[in-house]
mmCIF file of C-alpha atoms and ligand atoms in Angstrom:
data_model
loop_
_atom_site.group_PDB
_atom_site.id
_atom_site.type_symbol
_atom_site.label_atom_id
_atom_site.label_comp_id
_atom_site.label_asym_id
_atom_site.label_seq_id
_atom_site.Cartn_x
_atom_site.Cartn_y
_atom_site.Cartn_z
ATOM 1 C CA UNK Q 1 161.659 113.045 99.620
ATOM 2 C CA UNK Q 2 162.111 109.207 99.610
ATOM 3 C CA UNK Q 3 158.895 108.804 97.851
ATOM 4 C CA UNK Q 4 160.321 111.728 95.257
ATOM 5 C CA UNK Q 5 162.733 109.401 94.784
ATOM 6 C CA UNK Q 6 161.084 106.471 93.845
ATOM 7 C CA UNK Q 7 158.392 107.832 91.885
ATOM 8 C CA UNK Q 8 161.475 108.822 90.168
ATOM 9 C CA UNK Q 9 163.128 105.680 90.140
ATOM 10 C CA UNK Q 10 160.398 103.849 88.956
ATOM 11 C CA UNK Q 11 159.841 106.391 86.233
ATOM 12 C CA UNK Q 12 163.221 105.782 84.779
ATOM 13 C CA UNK Q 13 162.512 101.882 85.328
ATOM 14 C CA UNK Q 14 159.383 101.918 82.925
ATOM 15 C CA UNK Q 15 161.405 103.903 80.549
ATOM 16 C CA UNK Q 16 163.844 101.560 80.754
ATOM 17 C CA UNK Q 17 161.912 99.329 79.873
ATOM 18 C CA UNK Q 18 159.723 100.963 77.349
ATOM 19 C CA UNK Q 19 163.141 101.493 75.211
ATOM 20 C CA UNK Q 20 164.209 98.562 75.618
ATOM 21 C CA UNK Q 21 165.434 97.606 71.839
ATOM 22 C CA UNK Q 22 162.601 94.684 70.304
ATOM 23 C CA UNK Q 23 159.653 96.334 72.795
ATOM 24 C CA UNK Q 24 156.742 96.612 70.597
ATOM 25 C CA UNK Q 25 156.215 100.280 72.676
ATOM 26 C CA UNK Q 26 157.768 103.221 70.862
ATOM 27 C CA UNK Q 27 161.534 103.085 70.196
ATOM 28 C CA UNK Q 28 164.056 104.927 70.982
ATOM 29 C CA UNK Q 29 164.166 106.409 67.673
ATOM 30 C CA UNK Q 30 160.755 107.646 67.513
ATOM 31 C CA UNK Q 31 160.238 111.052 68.591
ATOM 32 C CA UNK Q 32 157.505 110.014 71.061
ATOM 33 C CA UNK Q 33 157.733 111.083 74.052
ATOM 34 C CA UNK Q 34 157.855 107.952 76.978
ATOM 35 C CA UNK Q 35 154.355 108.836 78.367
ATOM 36 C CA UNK Q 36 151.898 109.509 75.449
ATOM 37 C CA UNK Q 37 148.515 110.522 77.739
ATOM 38 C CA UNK Q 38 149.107 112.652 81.194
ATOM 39 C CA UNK Q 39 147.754 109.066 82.986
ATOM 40 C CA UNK Q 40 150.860 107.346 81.360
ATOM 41 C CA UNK Q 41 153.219 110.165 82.698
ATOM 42 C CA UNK Q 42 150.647 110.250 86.247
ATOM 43 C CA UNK Q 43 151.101 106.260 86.498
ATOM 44 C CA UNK Q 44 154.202 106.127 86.771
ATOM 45 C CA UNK Q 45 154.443 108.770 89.597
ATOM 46 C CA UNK Q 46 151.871 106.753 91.399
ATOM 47 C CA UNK Q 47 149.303 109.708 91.301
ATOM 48 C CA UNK Q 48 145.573 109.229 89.751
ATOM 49 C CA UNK Q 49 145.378 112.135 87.169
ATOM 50 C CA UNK Q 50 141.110 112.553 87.391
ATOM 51 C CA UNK Q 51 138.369 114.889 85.404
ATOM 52 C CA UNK Q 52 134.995 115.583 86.691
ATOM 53 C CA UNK Q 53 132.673 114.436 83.801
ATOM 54 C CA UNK Q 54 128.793 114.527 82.646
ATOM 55 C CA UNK Q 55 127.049 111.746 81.315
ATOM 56 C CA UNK Q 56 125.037 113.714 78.600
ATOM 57 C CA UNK Q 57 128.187 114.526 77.186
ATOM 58 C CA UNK Q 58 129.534 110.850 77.030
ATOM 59 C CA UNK Q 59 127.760 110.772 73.287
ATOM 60 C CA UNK Q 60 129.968 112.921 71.718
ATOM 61 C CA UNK Q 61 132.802 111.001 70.339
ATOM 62 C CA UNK Q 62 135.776 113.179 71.067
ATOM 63 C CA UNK Q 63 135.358 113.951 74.667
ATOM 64 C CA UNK Q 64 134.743 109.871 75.510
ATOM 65 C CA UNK Q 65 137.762 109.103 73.743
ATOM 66 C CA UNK Q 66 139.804 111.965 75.695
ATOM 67 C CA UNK Q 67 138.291 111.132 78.948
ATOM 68 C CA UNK Q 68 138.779 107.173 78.574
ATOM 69 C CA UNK Q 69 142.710 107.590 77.461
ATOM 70 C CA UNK Q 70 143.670 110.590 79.591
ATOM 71 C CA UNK Q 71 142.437 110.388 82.768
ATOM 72 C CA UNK Q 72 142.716 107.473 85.384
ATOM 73 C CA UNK Q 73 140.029 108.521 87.608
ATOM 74 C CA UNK Q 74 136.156 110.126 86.842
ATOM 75 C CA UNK Q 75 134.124 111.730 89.141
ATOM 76 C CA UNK Q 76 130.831 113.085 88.430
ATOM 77 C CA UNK Q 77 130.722 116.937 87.956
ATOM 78 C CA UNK Q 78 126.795 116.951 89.506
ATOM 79 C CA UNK Q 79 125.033 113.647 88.836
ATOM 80 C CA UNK Q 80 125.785 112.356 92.434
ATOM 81 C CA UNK Q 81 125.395 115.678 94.591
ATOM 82 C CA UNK Q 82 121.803 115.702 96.441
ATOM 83 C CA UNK Q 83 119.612 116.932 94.108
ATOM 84 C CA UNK Q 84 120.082 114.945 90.740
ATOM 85 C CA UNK Q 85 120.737 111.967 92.855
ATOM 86 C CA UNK Q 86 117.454 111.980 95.173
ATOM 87 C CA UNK Q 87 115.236 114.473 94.150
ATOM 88 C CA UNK Q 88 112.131 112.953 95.347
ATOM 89 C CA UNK Q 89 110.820 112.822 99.016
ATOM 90 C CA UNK Q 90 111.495 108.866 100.638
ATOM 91 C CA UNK Q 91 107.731 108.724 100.505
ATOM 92 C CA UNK Q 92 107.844 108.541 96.574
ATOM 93 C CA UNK Q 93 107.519 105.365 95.467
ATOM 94 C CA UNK Q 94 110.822 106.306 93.694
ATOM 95 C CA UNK Q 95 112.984 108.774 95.449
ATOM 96 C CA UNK Q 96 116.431 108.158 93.838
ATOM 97 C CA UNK Q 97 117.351 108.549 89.872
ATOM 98 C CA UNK Q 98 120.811 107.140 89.475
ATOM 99 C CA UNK Q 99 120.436 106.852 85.483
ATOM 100 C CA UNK Q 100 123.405 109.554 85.456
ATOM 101 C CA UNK Q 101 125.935 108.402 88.259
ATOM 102 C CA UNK Q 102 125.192 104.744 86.978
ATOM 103 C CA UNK Q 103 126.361 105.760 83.036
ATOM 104 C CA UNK Q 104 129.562 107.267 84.255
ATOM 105 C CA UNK Q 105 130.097 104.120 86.825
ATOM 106 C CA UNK Q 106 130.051 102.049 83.654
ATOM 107 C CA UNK Q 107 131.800 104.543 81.527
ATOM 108 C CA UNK Q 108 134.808 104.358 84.032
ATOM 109 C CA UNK Q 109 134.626 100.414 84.884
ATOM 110 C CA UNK Q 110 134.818 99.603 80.953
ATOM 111 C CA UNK Q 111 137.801 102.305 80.780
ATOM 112 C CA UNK Q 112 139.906 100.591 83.912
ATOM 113 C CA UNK Q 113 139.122 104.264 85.729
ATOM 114 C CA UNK Q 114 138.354 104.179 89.265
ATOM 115 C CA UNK Q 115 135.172 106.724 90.129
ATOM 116 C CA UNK Q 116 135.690 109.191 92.951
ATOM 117 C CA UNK Q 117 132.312 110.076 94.706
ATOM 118 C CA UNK Q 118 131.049 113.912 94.640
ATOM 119 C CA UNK Q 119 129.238 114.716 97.123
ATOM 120 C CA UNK Q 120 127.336 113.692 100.136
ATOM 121 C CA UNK Q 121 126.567 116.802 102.142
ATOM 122 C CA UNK Q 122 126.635 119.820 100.929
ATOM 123 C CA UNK Q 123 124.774 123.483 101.259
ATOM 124 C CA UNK Q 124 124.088 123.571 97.273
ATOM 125 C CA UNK Q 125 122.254 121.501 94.975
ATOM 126 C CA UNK Q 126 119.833 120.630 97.913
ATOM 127 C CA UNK Q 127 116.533 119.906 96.054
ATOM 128 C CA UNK Q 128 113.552 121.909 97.244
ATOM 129 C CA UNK Q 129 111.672 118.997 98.975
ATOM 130 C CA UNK Q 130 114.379 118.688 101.006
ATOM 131 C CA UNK Q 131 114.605 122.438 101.536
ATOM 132 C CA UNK Q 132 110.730 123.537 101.647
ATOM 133 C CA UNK Q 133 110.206 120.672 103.188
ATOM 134 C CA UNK Q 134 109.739 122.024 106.815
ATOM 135 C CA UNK Q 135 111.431 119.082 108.540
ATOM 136 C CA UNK Q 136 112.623 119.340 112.161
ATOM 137 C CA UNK Q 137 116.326 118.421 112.656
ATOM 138 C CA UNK Q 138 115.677 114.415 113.693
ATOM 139 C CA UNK Q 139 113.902 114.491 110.327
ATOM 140 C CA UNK Q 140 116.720 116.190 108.684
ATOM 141 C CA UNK Q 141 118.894 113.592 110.268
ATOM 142 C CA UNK Q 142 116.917 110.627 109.083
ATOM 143 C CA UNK Q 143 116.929 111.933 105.962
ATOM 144 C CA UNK Q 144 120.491 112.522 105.657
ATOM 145 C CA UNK Q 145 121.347 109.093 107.132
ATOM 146 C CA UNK Q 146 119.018 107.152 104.996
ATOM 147 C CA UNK Q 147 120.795 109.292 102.027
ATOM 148 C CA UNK Q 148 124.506 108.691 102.592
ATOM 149 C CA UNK Q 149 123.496 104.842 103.666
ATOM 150 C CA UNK Q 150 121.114 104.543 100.070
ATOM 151 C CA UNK Q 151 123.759 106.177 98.165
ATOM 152 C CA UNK Q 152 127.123 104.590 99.058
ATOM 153 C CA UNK Q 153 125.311 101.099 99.280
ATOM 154 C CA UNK Q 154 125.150 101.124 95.813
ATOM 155 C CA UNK Q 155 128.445 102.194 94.767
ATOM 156 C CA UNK Q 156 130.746 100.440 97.405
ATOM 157 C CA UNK Q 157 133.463 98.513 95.988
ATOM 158 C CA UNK Q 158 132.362 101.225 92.656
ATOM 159 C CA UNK Q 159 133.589 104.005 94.357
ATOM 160 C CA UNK Q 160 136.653 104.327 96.116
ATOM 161 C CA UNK Q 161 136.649 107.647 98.027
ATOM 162 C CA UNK Q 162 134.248 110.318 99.038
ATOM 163 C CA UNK Q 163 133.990 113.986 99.602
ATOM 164 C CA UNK Q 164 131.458 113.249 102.749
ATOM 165 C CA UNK Q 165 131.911 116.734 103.624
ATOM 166 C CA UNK Q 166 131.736 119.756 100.799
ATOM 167 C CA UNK Q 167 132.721 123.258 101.983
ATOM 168 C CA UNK Q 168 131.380 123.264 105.850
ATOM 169 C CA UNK Q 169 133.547 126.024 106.519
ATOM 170 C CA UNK Q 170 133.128 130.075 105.491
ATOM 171 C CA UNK Q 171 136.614 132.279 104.480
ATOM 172 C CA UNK Q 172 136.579 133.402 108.039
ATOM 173 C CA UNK Q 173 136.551 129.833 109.731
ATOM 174 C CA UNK Q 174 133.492 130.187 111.024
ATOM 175 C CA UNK Q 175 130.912 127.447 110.298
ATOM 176 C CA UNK Q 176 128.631 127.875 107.735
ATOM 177 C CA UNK Q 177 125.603 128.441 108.380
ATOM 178 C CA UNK Q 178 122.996 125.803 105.782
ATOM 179 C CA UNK Q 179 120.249 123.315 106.408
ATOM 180 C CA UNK Q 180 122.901 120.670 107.649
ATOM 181 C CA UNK Q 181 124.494 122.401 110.316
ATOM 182 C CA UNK Q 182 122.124 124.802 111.822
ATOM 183 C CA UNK Q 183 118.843 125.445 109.946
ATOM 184 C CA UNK Q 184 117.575 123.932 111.626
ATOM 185 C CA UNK Q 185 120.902 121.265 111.048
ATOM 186 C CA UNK Q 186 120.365 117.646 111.991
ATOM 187 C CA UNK Q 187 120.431 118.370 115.802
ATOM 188 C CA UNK Q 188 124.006 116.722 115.701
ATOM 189 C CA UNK Q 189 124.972 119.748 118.070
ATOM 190 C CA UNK Q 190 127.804 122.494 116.999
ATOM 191 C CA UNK Q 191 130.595 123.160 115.267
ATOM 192 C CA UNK Q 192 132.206 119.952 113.400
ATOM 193 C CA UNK Q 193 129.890 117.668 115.428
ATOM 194 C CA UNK Q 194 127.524 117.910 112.413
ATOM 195 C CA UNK Q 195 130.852 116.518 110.119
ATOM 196 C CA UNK Q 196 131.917 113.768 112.571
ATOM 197 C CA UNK Q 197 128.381 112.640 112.569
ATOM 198 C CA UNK Q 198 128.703 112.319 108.764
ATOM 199 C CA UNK Q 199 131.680 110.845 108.112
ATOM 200 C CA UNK Q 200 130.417 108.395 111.047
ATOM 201 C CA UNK Q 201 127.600 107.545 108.450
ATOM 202 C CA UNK Q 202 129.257 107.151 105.881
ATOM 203 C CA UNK Q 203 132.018 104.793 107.763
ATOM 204 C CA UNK Q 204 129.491 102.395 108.866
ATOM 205 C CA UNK Q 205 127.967 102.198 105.573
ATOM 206 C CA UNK Q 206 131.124 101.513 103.524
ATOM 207 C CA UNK Q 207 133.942 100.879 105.226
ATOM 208 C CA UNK Q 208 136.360 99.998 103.064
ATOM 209 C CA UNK Q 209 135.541 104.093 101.650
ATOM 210 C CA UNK Q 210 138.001 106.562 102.074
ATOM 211 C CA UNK Q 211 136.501 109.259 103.312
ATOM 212 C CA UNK Q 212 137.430 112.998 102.530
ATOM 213 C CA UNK Q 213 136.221 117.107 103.632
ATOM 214 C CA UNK Q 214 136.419 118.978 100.149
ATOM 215 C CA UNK Q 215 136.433 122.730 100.270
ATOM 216 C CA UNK Q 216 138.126 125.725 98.258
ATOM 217 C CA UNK Q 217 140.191 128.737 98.822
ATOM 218 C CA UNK Q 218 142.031 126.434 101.515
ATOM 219 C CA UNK Q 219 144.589 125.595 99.812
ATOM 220 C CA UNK Q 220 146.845 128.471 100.909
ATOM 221 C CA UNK Q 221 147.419 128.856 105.093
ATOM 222 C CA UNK Q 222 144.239 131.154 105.792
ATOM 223 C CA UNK Q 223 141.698 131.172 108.244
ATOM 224 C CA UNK Q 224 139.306 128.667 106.847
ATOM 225 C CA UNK Q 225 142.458 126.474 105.770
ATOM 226 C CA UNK Q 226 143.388 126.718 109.904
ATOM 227 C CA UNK Q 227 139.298 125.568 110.818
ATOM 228 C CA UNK Q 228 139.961 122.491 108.983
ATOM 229 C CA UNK Q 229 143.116 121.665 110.015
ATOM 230 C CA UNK Q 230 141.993 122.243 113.621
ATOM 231 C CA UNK Q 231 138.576 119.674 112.678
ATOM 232 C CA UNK Q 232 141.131 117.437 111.493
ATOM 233 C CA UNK Q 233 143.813 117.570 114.306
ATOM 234 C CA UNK Q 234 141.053 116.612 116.533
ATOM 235 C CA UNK Q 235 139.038 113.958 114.065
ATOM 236 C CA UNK Q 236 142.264 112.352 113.541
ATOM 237 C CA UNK Q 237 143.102 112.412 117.744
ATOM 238 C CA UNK Q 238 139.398 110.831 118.265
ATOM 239 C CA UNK Q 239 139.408 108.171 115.743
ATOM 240 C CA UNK Q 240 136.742 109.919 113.625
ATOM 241 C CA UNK Q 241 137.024 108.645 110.304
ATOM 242 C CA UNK Q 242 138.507 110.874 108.423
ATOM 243 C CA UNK Q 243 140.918 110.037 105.565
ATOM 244 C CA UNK Q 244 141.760 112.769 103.501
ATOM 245 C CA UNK Q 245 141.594 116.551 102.302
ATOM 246 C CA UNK Q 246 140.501 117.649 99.083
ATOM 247 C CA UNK Q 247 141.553 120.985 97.909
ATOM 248 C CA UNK Q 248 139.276 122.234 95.196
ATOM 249 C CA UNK Q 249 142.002 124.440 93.504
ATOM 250 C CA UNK Q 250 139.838 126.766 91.500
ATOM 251 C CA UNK Q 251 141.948 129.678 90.953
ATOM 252 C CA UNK Q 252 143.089 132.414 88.534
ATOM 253 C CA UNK Q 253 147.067 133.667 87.397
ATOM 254 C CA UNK Q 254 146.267 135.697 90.576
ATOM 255 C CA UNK Q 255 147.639 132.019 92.358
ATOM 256 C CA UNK Q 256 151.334 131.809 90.207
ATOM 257 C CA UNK Q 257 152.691 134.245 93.371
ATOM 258 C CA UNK Q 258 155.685 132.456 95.112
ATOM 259 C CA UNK Q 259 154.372 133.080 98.715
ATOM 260 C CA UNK Q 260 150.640 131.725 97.576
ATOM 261 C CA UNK Q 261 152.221 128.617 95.710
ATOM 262 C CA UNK Q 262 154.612 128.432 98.951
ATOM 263 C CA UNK Q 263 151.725 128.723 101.278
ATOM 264 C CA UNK Q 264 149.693 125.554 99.471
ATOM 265 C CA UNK Q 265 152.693 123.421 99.476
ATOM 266 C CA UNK Q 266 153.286 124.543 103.593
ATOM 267 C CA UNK Q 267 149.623 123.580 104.248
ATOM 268 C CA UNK Q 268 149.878 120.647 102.478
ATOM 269 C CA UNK Q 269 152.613 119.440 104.548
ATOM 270 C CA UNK Q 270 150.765 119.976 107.464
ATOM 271 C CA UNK Q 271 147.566 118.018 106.407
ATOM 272 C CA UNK Q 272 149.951 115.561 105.320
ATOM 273 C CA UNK Q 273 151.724 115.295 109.235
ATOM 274 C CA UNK Q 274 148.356 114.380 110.009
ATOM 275 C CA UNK Q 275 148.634 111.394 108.496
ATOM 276 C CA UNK Q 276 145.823 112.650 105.709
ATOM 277 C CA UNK Q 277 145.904 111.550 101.998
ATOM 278 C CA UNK Q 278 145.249 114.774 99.746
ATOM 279 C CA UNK Q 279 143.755 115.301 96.712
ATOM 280 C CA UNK Q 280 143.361 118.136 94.548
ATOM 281 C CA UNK Q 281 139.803 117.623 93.291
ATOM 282 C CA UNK Q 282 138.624 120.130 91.033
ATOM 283 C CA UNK Q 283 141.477 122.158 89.944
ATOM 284 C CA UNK Q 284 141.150 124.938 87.327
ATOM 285 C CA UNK Q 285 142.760 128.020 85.773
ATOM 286 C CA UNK Q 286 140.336 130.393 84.547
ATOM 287 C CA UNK Q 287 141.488 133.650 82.244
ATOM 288 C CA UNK Q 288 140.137 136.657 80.953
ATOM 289 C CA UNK Q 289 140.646 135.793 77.562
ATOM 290 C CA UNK Q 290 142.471 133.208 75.323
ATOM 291 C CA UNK Q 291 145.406 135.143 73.712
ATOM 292 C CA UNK Q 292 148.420 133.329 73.625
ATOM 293 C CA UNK Q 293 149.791 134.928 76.764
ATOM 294 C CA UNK Q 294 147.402 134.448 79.307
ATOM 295 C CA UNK Q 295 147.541 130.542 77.759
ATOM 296 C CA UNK Q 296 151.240 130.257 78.289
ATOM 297 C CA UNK Q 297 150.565 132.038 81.793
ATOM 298 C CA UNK Q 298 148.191 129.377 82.172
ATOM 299 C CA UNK Q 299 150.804 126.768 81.447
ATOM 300 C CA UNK Q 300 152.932 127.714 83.370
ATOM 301 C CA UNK Q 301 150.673 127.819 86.631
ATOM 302 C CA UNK Q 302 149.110 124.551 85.607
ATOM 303 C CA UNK Q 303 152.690 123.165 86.103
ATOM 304 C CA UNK Q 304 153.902 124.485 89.149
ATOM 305 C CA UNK Q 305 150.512 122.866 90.697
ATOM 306 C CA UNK Q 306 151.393 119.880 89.043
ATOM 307 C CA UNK Q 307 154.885 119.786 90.351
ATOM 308 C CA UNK Q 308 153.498 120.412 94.168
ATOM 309 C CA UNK Q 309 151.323 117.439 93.963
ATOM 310 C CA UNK Q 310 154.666 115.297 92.676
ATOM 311 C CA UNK Q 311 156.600 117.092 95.270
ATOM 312 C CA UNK Q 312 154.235 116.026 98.494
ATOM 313 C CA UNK Q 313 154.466 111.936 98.567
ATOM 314 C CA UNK Q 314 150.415 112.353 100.811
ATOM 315 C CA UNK Q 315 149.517 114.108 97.483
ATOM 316 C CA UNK Q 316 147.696 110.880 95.451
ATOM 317 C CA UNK Q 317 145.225 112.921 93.227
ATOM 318 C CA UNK Q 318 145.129 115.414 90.722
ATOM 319 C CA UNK Q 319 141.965 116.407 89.018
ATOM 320 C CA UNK Q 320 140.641 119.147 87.256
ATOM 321 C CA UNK Q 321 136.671 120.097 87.140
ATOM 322 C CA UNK Q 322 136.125 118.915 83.855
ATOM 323 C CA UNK Q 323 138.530 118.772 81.022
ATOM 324 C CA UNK Q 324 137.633 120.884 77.514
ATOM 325 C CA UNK Q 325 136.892 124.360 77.684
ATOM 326 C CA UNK Q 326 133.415 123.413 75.532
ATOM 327 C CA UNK Q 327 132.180 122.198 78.872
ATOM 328 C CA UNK Q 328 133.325 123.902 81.772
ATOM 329 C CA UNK Q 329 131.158 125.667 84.464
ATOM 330 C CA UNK Q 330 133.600 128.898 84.555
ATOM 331 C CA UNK Q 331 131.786 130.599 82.062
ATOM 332 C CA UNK Q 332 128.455 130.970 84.138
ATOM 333 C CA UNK Q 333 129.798 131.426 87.322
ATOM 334 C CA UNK Q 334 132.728 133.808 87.024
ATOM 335 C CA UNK Q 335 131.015 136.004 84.109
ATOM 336 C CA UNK Q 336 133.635 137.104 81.657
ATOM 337 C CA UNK Q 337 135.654 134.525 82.303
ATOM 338 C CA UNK Q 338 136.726 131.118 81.075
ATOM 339 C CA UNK Q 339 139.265 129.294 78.942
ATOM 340 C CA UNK Q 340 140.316 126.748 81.966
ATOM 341 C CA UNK Q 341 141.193 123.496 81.277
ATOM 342 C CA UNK Q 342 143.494 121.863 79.503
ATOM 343 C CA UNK Q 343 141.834 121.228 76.032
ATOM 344 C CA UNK Q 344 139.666 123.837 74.140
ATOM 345 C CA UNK Q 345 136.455 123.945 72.621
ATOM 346 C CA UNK Q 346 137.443 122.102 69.856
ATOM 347 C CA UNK Q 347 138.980 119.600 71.723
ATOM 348 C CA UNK Q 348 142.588 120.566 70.987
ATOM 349 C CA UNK Q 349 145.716 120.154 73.566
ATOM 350 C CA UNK Q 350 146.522 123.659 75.222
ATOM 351 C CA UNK Q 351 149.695 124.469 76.162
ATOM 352 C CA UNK Q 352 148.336 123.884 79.668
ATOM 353 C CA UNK Q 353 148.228 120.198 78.498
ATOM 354 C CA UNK Q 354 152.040 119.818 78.119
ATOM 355 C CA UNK Q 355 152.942 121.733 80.842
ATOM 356 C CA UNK Q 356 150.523 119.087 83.274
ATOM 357 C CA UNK Q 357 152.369 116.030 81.417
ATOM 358 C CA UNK Q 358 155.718 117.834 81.564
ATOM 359 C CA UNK Q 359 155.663 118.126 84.923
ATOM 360 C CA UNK Q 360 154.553 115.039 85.824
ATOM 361 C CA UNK Q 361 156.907 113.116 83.545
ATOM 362 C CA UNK Q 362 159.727 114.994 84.489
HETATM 363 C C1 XIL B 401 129.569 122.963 90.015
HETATM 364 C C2 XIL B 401 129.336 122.327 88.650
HETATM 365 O O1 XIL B 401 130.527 122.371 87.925
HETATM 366 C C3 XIL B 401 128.239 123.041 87.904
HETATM 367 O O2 XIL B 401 127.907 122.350 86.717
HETATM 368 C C4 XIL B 401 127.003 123.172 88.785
HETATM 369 O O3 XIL B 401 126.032 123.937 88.127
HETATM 370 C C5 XIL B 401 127.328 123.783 90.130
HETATM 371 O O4 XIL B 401 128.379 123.048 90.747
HETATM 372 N N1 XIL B 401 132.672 123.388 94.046
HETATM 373 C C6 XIL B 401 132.190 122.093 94.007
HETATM 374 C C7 XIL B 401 131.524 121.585 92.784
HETATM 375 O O5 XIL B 401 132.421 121.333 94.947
HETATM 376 O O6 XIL B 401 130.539 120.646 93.059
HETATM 377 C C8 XIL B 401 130.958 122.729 91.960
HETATM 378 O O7 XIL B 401 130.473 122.178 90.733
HETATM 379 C C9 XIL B 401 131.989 123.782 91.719
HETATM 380 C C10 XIL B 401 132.469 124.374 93.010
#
């Protein structure tokens, strides 16, 4: 509540000062409003406001000049994940392509955006020498080890946090069963041990990293929300490093429900006990169709997520998985479906837009 309170204070102080009569800003007589981009209105609650981005579309003039005013954090949508980043065997002469992930590094350095890494290990987007390779675990493990090591290397001091750790963990709590963990896994042994081992990685290699486990559907208090908050009752007990949760918040209207929006701000709290820092990585609100309603529905549950993230001082990012409708995965992965984000497919402010900035300038 104290930090409520000064992310309020301080807001008021900048507008102070922003008004102040002579300020070359925009007066008080203008009509606009204090914050003009959501990472004015985001600053000044001392949350990062992010958008997962692609370097092929970095050309077209509109989305570069959204991404570099709007948003105070990029992370790559794919180009760092396994498969675009190394997808040749360490016995090429040239295993790694980081022509993508090095574009959006520079994209985000020349726009004062810090870069949020996406992702280490994860069961997807493994590429098929990896895969088909037939290695034996203490293969797998070299592999993985010389990975995280190569790839964190060369962004350290570039990138400031990492999902180590994407979606270990299936609806149930169980763990999931991929080439990581168990098949045939890096021989790390089971459960989390696989996670620890990791995030141990990825500690000694940049230590100055914060270091996160990303997953969805955990944002409300479920099962597979519970696994992870066990894994990091007991990381946090052993002095694994583990520094934060990221809550991928893809979700439909289906999520404006008091108890589920109740639920995510409970479990939040208790991550945040923990001593965690969370971030909610790759938010989006996908519809059925684009008539005015569902996009004022939209709105509206684009706000109230906003307003849990200003609500929970541990809650430092909010980003949404991409930003324009033109170039959002919803499309081909939820068939029928789309519409998400906060600009269209024309680049034009949705109502979601105002209701993100609303609620974080409020
Ligand atoms: C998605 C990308 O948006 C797509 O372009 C790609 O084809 C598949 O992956 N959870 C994650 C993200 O952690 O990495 C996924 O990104 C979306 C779900």
């Amino acid at each position: 509540m104290r930090h409520f309170w000064r992310r309020t204070a301080t807001a008021a102080l900048l507008c102070a000062i922003l008004f102040l009569p002579g300020s070359a800003s925009p007066g008080p007589r203008t009509a606009q409003p204090f914050a003009a981009t959501l990472r004015q209105a985001a600053e000044a609650r001392h949350i990062t406001i992010g958008a997962a981005a692609a370097s092929r579309y970095l050309t077209e003039a509109e989305y570069s000049a959204i991404l570099g005013s709007e948003f105070s954090q990029l992370q790559a949508e794919n180009e760092m994940k396994f498969g675009p980043i190394h997808p040749r065997p360490d016995t090429d002469p040239n295993p790694y392509d980081f022509k993508g992930a090095d574009a959006l590094v520079a994209f985000a350095q020349s726009h004062n955006m810090v870069v949020r890494g996406h992702t280490l290990v994860w069961h997807n987007q493994v590429p098929d020498w990896v895969k088909k390779g037939g290695y034996s675990a203490p293969q797998l493990a070299d592999i993985l080890h010389g990975h995280i090591k190569t790839v964190m290397a060369r962004y350290a001091s570039k990138v400031y946090a990492w999902d180590v750790v994407n979606e270990a963990f299936n609806d149930d709590g169980t763990m999931r069963d991929t080439i990581w963990y168990d098949q045939p896994g890096i021989g790390a042994g089971t459960g989390t041990k696989y996670l620890e081992q990791a995030l141990r990685w990825a500690h000694e290699t940049d230590p100055g990293a914060k270091l996160f486990y990303n997953d969805y559907d955990a944002e409300e208090l479920n099962k597979k929300s519970d696994a992870i908050y066990a894994m990091a009752k007991d990381f946090k007990a052993r002095g694994v490093p583990l520094d934060g949760i990221g809550f991928q918040a893809h979700v439909g209207l289906y999520f404006d429900d008091p108890a589920k929006l109740a639920s995510f701000a409970r479990n939040m709290k208790r991550f945040a006990k923990l001593g965690l820092e969370l971030h909610i990585t790759e938010l989006d609100v996908r519809l059925n169709d684009s008539s005015p309603a569902s996009l004022t529905a939209q709105a509206k549950l684009y706000g109230k997520i906003t307003t849990l993230c200003v609500l929970q001082p541990a809650c430092k990012l909010l980003q949404t998985w991409g930003f324009t409708d033109r170039h959002s995965w919803i499309p081909g992965f939820f068939k029928g479906q789309g519409w998400a984000l906060l600009w269209d497919d024309k680049y034009q402010k949705k109502p979601a837009y105002a209701a993100v900035h609303d609620a974080l300038a409020k």
